[in-house]
Short mmCIF file of C-alpha atoms in Angstrom, two decimals:
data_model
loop_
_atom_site.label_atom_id
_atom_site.label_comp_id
_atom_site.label_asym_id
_atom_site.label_seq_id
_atom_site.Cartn_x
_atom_site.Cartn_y
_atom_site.Cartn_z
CA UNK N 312 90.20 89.58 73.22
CA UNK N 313 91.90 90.03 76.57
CA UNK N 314 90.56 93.12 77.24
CA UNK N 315 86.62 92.04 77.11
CA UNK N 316 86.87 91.33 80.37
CA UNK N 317 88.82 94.40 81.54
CA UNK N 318 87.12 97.82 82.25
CA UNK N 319 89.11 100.84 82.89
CA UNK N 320 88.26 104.29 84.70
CA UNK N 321 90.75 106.84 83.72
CA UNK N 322 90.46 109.57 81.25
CA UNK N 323 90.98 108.56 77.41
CA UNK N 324 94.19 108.24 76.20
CA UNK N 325 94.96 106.08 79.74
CA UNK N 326 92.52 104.10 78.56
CA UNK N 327 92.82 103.88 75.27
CA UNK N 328 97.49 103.25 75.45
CA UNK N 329 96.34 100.96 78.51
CA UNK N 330 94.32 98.46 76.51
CA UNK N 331 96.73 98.96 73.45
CA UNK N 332 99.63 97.53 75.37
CA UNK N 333 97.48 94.85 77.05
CA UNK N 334 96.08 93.43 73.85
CA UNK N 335 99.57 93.50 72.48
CA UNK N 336 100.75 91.51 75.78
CA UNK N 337 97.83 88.96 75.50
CA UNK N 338 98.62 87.18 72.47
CA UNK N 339 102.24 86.43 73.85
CA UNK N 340 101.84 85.89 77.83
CA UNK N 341 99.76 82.83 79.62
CA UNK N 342 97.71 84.69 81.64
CA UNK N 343 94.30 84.26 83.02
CA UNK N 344 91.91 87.20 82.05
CA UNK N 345 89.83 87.67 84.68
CA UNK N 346 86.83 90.31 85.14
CA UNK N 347 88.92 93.48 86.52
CA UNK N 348 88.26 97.10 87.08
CA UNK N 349 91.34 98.92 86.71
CA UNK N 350 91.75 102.64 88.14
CA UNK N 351 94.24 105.13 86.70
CA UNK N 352 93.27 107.92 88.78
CA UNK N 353 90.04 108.71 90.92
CA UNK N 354 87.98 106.11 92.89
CA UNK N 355 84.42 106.67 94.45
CA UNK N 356 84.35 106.10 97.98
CA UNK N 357 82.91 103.38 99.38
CA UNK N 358 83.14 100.70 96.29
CA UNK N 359 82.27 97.41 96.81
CA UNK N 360 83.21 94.59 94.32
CA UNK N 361 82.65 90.58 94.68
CA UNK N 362 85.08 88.54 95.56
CA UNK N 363 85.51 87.04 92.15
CA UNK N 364 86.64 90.46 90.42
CA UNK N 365 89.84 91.73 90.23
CA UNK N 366 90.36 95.64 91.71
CA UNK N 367 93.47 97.70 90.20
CA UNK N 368 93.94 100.41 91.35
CA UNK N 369 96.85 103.34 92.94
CA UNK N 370 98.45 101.88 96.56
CA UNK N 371 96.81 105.79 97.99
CA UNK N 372 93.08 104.84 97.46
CA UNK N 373 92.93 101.32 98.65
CA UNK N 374 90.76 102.51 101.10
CA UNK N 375 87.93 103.71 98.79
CA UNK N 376 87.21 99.69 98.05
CA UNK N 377 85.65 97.06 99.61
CA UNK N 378 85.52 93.31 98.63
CA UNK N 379 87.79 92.47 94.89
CA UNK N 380 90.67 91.16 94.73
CA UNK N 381 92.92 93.76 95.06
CA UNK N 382 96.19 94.74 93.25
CA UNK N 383 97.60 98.01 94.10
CA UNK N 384 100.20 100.01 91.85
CA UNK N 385 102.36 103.32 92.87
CA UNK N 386 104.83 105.49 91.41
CA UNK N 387 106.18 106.36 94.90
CA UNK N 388 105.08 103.86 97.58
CA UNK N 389 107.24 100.95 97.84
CA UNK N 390 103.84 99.15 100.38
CA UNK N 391 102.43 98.72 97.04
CA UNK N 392 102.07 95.51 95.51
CA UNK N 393 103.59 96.92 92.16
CA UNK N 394 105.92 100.09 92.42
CA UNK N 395 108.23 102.11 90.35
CA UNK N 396 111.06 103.15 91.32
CA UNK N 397 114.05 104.99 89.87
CA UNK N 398 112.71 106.69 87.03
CA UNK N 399 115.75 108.17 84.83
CA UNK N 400 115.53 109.63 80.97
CA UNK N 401 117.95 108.58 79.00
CA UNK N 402 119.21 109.62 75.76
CA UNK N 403 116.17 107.46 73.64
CA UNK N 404 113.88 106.21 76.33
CA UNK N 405 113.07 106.63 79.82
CA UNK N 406 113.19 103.72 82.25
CA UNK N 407 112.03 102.56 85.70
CA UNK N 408 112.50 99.60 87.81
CA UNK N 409 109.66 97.78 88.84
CA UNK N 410 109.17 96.19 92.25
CA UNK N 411 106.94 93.03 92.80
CA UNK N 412 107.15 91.17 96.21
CA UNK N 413 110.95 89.90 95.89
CA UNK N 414 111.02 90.43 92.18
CA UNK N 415 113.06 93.53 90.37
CA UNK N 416 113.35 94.23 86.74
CA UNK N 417 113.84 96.99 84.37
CA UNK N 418 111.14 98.76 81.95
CA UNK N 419 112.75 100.81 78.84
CA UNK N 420 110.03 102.61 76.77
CA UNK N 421 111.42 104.58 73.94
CA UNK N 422 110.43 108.57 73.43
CA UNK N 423 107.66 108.48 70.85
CA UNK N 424 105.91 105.15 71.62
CA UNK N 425 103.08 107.28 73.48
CA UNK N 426 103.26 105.59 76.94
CA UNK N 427 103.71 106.90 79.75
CA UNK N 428 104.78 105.47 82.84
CA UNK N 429 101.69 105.50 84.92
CA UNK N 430 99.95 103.41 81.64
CA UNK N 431 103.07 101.00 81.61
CA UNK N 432 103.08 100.47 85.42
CA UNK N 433 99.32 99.91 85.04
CA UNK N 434 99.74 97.40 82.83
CA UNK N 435 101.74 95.62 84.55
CA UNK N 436 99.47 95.17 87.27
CA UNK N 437 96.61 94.07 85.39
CA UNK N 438 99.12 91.47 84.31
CA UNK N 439 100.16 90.63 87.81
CA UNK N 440 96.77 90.80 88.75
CA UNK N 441 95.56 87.92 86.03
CA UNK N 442 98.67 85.57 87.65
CA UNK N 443 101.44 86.91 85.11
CA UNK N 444 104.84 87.04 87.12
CA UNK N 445 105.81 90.97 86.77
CA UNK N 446 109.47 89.54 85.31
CA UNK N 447 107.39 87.79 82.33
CA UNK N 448 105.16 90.64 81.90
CA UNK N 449 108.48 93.22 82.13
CA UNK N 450 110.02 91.09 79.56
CA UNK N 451 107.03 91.03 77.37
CA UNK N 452 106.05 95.02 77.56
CA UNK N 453 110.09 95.36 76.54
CA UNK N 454 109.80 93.30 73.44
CA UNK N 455 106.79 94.92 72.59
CA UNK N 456 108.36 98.27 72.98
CA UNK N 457 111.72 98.24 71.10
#
């Protein structure tokens, strides 16, 4: 399963909506699960991973880790390597662009799936993170969503 090798520190339904929407991504997207630590929230200070695991965690406490390769995420800061931006509720869903390097695209998640954007946009970058390009992974959390 795609999320044996994935450990998340956030508090449980993050977790729980997180892994949910990754496992329903996994089946569907060629992506290389790699051992990752994501973080929704709070990160000790001073963390130090090996070079060989994957770090996700919020562009504001990149600081708190050492070593990883690390992925950062934000809901406001565009430095980030994965960023929302222009989050609008519509009539059925709400939706958000998502910034990658030079990429754009556009997440819809309907009212009553249970996600919320901090979960989706942490997704994402776990997907990112394993080598998926954030247009495939968009595409994929869309489908999934409808």
């Amino acid at each position: 399963m795609i999320t044996d090798k994935l450990t998340i520190f956030g508090d449980r339904e993050d977790v729980t909506n997180i892994c949910d929407l990754l496992s329903k991504c996994g089946c569907h997207l060629e992506s290389e699960a790699k051992d990752t630590v994501l973080y929704v929230s709070e990160v000790p200070d001073n963390t130090a991973y090996p070079e060989s695991v994957c770090v996700v965690l919020p562009h504001e406490l990149r600081e708190r880790v050492s070593g990883g390769r690390i992925t950062t995420y934000s809901e406001k800061d565009s430095n980030a390597d994965v960023t929302l931006l222009n989050l609008q509720k519509r009539e059925t869903a709400f939706c958000f662009e998502v910034l990658c390097g030079a990429s754009m695209s556009r997440v819809f998640v309907p009212y009553g799936k249970g996600y919320t954007c901090l979960q989706v946009l942490a997704g994402i970058s776990v997907l990112c993170a394993w080598g998926v390009s954030a247009l495939d992974a968009v595409s994929k959390i869309n489908s999934i969503l409808k």
